[in-house]
mmCIF file of N, CA, C and O in Angstrom:
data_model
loop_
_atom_site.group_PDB
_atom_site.id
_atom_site.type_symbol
_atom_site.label_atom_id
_atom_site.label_comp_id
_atom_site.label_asym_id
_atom_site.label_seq_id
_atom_site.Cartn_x
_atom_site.Cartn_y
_atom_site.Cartn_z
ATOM 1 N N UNK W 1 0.839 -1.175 0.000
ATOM 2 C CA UNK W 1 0.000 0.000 0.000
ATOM 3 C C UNK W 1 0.889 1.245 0.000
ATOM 4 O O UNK W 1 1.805 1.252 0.822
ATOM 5 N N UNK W 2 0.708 2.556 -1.006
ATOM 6 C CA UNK W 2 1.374 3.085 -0.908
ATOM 7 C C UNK W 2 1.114 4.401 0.568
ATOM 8 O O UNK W 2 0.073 4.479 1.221
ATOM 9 N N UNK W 3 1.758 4.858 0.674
ATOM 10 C CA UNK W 3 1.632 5.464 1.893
ATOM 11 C C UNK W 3 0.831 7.193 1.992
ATOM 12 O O UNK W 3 0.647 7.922 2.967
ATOM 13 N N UNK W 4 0.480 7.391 0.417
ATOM 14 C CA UNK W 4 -0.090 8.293 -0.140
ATOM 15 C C UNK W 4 -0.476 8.174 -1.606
ATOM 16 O O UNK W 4 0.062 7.312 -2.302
ATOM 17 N N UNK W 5 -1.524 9.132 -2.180
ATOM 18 C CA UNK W 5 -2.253 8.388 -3.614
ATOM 19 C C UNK W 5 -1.175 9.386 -5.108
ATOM 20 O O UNK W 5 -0.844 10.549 -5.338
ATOM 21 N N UNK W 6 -1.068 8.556 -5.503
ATOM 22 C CA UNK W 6 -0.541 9.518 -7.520
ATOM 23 C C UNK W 6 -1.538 10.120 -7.039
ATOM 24 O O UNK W 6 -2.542 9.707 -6.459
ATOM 25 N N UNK W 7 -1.047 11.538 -7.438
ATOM 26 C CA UNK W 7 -1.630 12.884 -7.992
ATOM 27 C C UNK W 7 -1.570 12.703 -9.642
ATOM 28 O O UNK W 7 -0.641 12.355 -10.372
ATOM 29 N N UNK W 8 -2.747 13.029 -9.889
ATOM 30 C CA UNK W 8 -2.791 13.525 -11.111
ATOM 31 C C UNK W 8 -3.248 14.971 -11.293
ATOM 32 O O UNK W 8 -3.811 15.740 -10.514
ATOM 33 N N UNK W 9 -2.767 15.133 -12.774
ATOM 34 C CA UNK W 9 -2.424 17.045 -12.219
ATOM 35 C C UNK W 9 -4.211 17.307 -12.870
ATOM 36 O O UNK W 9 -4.873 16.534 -13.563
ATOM 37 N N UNK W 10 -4.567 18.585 -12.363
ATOM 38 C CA UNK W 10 -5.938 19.286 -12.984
ATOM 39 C C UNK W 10 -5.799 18.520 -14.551
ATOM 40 O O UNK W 10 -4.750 17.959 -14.869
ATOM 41 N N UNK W 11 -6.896 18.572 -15.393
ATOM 42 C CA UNK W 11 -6.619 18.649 -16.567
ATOM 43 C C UNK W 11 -6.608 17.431 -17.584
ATOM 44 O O UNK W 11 -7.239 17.392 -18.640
ATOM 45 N N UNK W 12 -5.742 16.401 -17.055
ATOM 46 C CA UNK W 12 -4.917 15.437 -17.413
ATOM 47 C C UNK W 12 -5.599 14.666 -18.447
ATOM 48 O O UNK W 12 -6.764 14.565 -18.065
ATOM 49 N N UNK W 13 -5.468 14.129 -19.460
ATOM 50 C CA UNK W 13 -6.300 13.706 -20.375
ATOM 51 C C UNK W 13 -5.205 12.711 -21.195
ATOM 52 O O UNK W 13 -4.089 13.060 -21.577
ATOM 53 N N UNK W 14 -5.893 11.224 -21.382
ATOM 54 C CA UNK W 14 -4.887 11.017 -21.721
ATOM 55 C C UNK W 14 -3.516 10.157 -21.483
ATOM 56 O O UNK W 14 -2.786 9.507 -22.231
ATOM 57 N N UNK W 15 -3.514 10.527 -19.790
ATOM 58 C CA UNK W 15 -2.243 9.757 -19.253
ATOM 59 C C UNK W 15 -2.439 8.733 -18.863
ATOM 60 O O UNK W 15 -3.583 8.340 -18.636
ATOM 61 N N UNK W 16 -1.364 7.999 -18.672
ATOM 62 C CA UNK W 16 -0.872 6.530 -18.497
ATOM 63 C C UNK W 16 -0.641 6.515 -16.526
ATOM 64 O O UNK W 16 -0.162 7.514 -15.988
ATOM 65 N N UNK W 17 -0.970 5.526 -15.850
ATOM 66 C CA UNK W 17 -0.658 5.351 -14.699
ATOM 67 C C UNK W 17 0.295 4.111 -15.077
ATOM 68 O O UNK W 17 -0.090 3.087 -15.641
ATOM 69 N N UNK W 18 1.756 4.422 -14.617
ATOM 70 C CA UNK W 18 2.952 3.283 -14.898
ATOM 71 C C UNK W 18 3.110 3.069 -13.710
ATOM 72 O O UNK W 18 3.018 3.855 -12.768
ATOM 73 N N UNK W 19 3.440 1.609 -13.727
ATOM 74 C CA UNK W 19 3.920 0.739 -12.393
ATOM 75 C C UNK W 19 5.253 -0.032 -12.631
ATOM 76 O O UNK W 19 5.273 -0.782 -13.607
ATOM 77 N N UNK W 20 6.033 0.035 -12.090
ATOM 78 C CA UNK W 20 7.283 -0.800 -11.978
ATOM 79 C C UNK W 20 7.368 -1.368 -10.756
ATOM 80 O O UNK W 20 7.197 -0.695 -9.739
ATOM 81 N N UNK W 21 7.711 -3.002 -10.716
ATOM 82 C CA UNK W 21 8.157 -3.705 -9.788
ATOM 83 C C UNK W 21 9.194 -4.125 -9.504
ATOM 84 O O UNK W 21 9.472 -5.297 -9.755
ATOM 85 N N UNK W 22 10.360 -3.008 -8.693
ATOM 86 C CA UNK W 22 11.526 -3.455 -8.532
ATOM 87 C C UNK W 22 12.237 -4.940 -7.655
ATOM 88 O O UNK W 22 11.738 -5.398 -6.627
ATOM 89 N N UNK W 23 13.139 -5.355 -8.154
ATOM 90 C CA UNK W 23 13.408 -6.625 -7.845
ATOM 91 C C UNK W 23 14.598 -7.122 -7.225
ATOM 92 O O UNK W 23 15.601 -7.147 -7.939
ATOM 93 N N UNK W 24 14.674 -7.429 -6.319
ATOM 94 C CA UNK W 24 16.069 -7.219 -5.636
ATOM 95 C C UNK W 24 16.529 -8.498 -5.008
ATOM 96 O O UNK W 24 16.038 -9.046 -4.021
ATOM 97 N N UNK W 25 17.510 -8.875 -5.705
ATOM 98 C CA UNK W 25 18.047 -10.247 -4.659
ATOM 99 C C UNK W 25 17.083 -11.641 -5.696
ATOM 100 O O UNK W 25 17.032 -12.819 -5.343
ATOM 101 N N UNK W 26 16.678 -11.289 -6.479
ATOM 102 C CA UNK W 26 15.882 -12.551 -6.992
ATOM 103 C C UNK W 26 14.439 -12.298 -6.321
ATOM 104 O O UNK W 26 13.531 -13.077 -6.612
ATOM 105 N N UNK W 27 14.213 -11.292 -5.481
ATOM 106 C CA UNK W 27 12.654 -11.256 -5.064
ATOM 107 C C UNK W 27 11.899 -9.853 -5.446
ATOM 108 O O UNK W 27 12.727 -9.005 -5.780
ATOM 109 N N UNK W 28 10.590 -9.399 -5.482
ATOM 110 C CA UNK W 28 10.282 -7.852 -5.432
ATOM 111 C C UNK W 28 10.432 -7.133 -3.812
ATOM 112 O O UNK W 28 10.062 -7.675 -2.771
ATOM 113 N N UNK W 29 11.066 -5.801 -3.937
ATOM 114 C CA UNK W 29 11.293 -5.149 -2.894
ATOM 115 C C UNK W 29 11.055 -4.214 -2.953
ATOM 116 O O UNK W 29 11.484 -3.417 -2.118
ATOM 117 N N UNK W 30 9.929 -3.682 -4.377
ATOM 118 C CA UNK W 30 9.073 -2.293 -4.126
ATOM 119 C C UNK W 30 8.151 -1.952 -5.209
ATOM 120 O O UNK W 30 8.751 -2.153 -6.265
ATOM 121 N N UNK W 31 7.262 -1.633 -5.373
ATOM 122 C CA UNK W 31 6.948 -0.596 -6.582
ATOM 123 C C UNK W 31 6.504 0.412 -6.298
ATOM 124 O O UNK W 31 5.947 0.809 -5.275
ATOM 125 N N UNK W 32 6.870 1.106 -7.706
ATOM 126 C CA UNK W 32 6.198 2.807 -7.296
ATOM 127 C C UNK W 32 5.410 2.781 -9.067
ATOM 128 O O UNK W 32 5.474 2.071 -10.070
ATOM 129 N N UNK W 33 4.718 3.993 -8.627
ATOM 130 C CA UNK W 33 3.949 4.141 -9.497
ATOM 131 C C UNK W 33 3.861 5.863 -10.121
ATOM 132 O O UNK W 33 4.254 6.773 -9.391
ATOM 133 N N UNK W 34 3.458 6.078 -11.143
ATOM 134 C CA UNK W 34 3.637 7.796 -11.213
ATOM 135 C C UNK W 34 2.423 7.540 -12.549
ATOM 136 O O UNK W 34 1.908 6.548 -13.066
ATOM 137 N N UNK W 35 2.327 9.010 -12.736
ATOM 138 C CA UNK W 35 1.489 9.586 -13.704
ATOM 139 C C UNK W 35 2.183 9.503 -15.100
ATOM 140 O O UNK W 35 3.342 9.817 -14.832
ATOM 141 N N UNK W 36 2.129 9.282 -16.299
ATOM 142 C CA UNK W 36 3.157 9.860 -17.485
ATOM 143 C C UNK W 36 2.089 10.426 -18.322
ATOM 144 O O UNK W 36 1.254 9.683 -18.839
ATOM 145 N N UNK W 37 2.067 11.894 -18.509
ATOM 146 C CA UNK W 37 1.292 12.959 -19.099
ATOM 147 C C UNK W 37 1.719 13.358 -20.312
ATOM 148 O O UNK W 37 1.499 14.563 -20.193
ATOM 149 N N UNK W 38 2.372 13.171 -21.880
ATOM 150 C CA UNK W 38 3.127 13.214 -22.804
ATOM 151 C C UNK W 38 4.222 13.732 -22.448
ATOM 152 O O UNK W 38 4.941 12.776 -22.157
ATOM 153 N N UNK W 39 4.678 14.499 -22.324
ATOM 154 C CA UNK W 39 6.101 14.625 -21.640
ATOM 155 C C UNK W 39 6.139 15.337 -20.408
ATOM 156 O O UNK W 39 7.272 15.685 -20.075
ATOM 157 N N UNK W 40 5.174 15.661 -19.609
ATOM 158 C CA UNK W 40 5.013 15.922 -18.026
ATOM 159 C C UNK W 40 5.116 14.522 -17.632
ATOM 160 O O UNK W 40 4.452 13.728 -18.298
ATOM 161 N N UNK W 41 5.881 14.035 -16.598
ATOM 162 C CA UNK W 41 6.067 13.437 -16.140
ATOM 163 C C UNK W 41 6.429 13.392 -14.334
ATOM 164 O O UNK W 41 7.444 13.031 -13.740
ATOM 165 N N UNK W 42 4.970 13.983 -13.778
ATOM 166 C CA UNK W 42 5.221 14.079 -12.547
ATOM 167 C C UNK W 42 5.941 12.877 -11.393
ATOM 168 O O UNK W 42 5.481 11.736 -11.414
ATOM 169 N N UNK W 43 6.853 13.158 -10.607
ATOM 170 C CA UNK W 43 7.410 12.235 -9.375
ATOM 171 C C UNK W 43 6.072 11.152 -8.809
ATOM 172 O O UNK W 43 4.940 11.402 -8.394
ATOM 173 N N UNK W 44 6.746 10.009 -9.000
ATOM 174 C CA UNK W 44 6.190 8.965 -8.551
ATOM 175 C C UNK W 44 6.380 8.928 -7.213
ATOM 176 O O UNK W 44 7.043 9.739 -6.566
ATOM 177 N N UNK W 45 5.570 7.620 -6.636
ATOM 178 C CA UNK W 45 5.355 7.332 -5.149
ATOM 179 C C UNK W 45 6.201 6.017 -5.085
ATOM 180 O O UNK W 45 6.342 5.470 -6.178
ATOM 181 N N UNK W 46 6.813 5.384 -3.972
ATOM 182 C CA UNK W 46 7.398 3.893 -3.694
ATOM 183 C C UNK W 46 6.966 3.756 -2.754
ATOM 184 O O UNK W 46 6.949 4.620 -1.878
ATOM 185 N N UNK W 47 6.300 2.171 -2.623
ATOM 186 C CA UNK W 47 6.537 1.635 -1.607
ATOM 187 C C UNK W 47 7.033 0.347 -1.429
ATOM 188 O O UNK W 47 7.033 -0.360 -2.437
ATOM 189 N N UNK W 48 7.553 -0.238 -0.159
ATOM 190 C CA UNK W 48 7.965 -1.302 -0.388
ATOM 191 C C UNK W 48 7.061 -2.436 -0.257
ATOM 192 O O UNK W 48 5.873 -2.291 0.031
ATOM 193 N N UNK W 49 7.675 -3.691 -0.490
ATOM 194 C CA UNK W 49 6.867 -4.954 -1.034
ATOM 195 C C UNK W 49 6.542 -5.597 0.065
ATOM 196 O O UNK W 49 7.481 -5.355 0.823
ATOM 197 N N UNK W 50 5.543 -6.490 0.802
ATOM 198 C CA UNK W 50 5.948 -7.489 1.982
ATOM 199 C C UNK W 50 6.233 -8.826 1.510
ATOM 200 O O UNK W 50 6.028 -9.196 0.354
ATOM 201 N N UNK W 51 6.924 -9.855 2.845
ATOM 202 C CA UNK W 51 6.914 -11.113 2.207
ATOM 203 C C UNK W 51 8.152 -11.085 0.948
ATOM 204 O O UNK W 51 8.703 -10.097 0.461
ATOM 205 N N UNK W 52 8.338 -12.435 0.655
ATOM 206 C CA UNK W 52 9.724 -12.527 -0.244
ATOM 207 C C UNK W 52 8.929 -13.338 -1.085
ATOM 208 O O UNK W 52 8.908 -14.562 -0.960
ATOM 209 N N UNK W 53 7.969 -12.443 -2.328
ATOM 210 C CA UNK W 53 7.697 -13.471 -3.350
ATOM 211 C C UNK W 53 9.051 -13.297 -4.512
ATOM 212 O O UNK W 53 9.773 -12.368 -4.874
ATOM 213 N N UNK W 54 8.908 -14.808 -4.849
ATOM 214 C CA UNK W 54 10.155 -14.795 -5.831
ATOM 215 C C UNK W 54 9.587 -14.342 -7.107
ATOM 216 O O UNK W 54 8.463 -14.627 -7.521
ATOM 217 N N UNK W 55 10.768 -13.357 -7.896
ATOM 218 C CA UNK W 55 10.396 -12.954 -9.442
ATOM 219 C C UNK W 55 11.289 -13.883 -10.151
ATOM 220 O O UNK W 55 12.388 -14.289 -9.776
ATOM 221 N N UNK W 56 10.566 -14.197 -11.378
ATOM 222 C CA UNK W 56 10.988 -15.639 -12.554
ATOM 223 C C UNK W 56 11.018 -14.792 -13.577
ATOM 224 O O UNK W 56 10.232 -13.848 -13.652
ATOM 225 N N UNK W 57 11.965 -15.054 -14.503
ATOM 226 C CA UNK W 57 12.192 -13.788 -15.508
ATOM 227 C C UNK W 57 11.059 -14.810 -16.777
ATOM 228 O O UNK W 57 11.225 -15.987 -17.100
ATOM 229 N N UNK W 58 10.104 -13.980 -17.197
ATOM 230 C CA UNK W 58 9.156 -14.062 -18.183
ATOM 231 C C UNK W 58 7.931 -14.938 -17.647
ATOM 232 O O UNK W 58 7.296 -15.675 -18.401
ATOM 233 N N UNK W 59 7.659 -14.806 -16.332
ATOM 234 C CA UNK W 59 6.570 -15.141 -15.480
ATOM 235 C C UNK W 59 5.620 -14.202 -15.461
ATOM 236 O O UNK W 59 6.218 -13.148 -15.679
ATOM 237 N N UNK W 60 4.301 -13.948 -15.303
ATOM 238 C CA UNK W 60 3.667 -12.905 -15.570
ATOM 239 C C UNK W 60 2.745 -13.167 -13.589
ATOM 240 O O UNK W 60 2.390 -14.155 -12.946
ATOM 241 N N UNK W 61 2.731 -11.944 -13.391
ATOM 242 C CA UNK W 61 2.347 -11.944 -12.169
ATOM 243 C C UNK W 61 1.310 -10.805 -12.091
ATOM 244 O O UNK W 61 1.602 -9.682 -12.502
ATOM 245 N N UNK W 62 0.188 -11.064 -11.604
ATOM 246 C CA UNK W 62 -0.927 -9.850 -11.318
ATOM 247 C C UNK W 62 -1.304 -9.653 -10.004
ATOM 248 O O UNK W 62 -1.123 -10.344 -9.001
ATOM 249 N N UNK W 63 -1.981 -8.361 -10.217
ATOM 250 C CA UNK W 63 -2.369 -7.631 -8.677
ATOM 251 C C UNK W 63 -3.595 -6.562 -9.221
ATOM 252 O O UNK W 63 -4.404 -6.528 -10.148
ATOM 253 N N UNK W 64 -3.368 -6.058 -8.526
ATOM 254 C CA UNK W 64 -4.298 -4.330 -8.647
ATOM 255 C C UNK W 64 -4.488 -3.281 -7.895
ATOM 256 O O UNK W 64 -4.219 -3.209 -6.695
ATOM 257 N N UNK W 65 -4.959 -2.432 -8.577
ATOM 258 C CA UNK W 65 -4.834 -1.503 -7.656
ATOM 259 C C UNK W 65 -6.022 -0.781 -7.235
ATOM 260 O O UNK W 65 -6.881 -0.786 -8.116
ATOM 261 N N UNK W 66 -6.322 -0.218 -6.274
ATOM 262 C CA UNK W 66 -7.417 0.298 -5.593
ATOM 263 C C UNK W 66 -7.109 1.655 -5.434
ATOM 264 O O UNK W 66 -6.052 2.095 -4.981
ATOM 265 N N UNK W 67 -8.427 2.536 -5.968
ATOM 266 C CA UNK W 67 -8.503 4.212 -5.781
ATOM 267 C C UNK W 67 -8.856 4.667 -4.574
ATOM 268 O O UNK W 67 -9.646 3.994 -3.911
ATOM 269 N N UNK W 68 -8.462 5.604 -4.183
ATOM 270 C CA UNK W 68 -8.941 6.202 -2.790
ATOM 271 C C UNK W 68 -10.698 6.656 -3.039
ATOM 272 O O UNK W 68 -11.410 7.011 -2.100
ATOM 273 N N UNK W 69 -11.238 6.544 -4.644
ATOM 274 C CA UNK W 69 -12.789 6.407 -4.380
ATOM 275 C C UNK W 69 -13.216 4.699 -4.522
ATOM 276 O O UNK W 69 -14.384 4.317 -4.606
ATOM 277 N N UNK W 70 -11.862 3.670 -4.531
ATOM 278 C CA UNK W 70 -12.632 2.510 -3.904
ATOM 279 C C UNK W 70 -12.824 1.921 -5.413
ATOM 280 O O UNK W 70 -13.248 0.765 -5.396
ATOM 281 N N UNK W 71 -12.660 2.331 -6.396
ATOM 282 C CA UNK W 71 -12.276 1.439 -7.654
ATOM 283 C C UNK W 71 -10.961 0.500 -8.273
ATOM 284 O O UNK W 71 -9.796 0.897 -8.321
ATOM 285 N N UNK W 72 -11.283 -0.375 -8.571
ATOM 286 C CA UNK W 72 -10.427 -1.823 -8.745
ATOM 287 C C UNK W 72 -10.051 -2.246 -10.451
ATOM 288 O O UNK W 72 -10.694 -2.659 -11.416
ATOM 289 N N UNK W 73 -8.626 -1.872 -10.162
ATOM 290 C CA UNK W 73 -8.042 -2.124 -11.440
ATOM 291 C C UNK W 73 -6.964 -2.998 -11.312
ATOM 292 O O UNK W 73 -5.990 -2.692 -10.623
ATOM 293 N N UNK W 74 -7.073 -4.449 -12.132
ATOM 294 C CA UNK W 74 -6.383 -5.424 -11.946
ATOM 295 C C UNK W 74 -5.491 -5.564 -13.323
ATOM 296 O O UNK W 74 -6.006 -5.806 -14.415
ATOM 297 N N UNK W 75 -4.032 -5.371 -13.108
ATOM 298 C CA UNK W 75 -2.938 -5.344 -13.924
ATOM 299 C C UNK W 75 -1.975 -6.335 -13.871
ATOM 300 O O UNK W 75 -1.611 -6.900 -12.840
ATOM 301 N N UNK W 76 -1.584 -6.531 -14.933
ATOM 302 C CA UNK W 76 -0.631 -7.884 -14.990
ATOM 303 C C UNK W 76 1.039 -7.738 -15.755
ATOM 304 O O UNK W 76 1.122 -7.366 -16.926
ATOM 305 N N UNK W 77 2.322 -8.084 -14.918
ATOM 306 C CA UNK W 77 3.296 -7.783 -15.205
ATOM 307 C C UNK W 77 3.919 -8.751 -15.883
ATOM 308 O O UNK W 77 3.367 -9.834 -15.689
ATOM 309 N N UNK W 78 4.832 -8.810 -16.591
ATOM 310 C CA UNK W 78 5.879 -10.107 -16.700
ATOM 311 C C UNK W 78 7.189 -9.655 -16.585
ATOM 312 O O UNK W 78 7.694 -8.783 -17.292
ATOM 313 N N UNK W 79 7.684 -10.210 -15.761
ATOM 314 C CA UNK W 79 9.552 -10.491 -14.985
ATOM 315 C C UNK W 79 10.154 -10.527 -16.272
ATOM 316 O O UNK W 79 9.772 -11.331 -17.122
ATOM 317 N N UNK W 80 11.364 -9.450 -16.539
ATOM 318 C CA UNK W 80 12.149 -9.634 -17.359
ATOM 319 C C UNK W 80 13.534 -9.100 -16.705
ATOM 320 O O UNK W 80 13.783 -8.350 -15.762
ATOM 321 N N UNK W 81 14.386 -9.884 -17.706
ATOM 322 C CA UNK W 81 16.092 -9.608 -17.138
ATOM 323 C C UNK W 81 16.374 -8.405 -17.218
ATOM 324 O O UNK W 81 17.489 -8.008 -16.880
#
């Protein structure tokens, strides 16, 4: 859970919510997430991961994410080198 929500700026039309799952040691140990607005690219949020799930390079792993109005968006990654 991150410890505060992406801002998205007034306006925004358009943008992409990107997630990266950093991977450390052979396991995930964070993701953050940010806004990408065509070339505004406001500062993302991190948080860290719990638990030591292992990442497999070209494994596809899902989750989702939940809005602070309580909507559910389920996204799916795949582990690469």
């Amino acid at each position: 859970m991150f410890s505060s929500p992406v801002q998205v700026p007034a306006g925004t039309q358009g943008g992409q919510l990107k997630i990266a799952l950093i991977i450390s040691n052979g396991a995930f140990s964070e993701v953050s997430a940010f806004i990408s607005s065509g070339i505004v690219m406001p500062s993302g949020i991190t948080a860290s991961c719990s638990g030591a799930q292992a990442a497999q390079v070209g494994i596809q792993y899902s989750g989702y994410i939940i809005t602070v109005s309580g909507q559910t968006y389920p996204f799916t990654v795949t582990a690469s080198s």
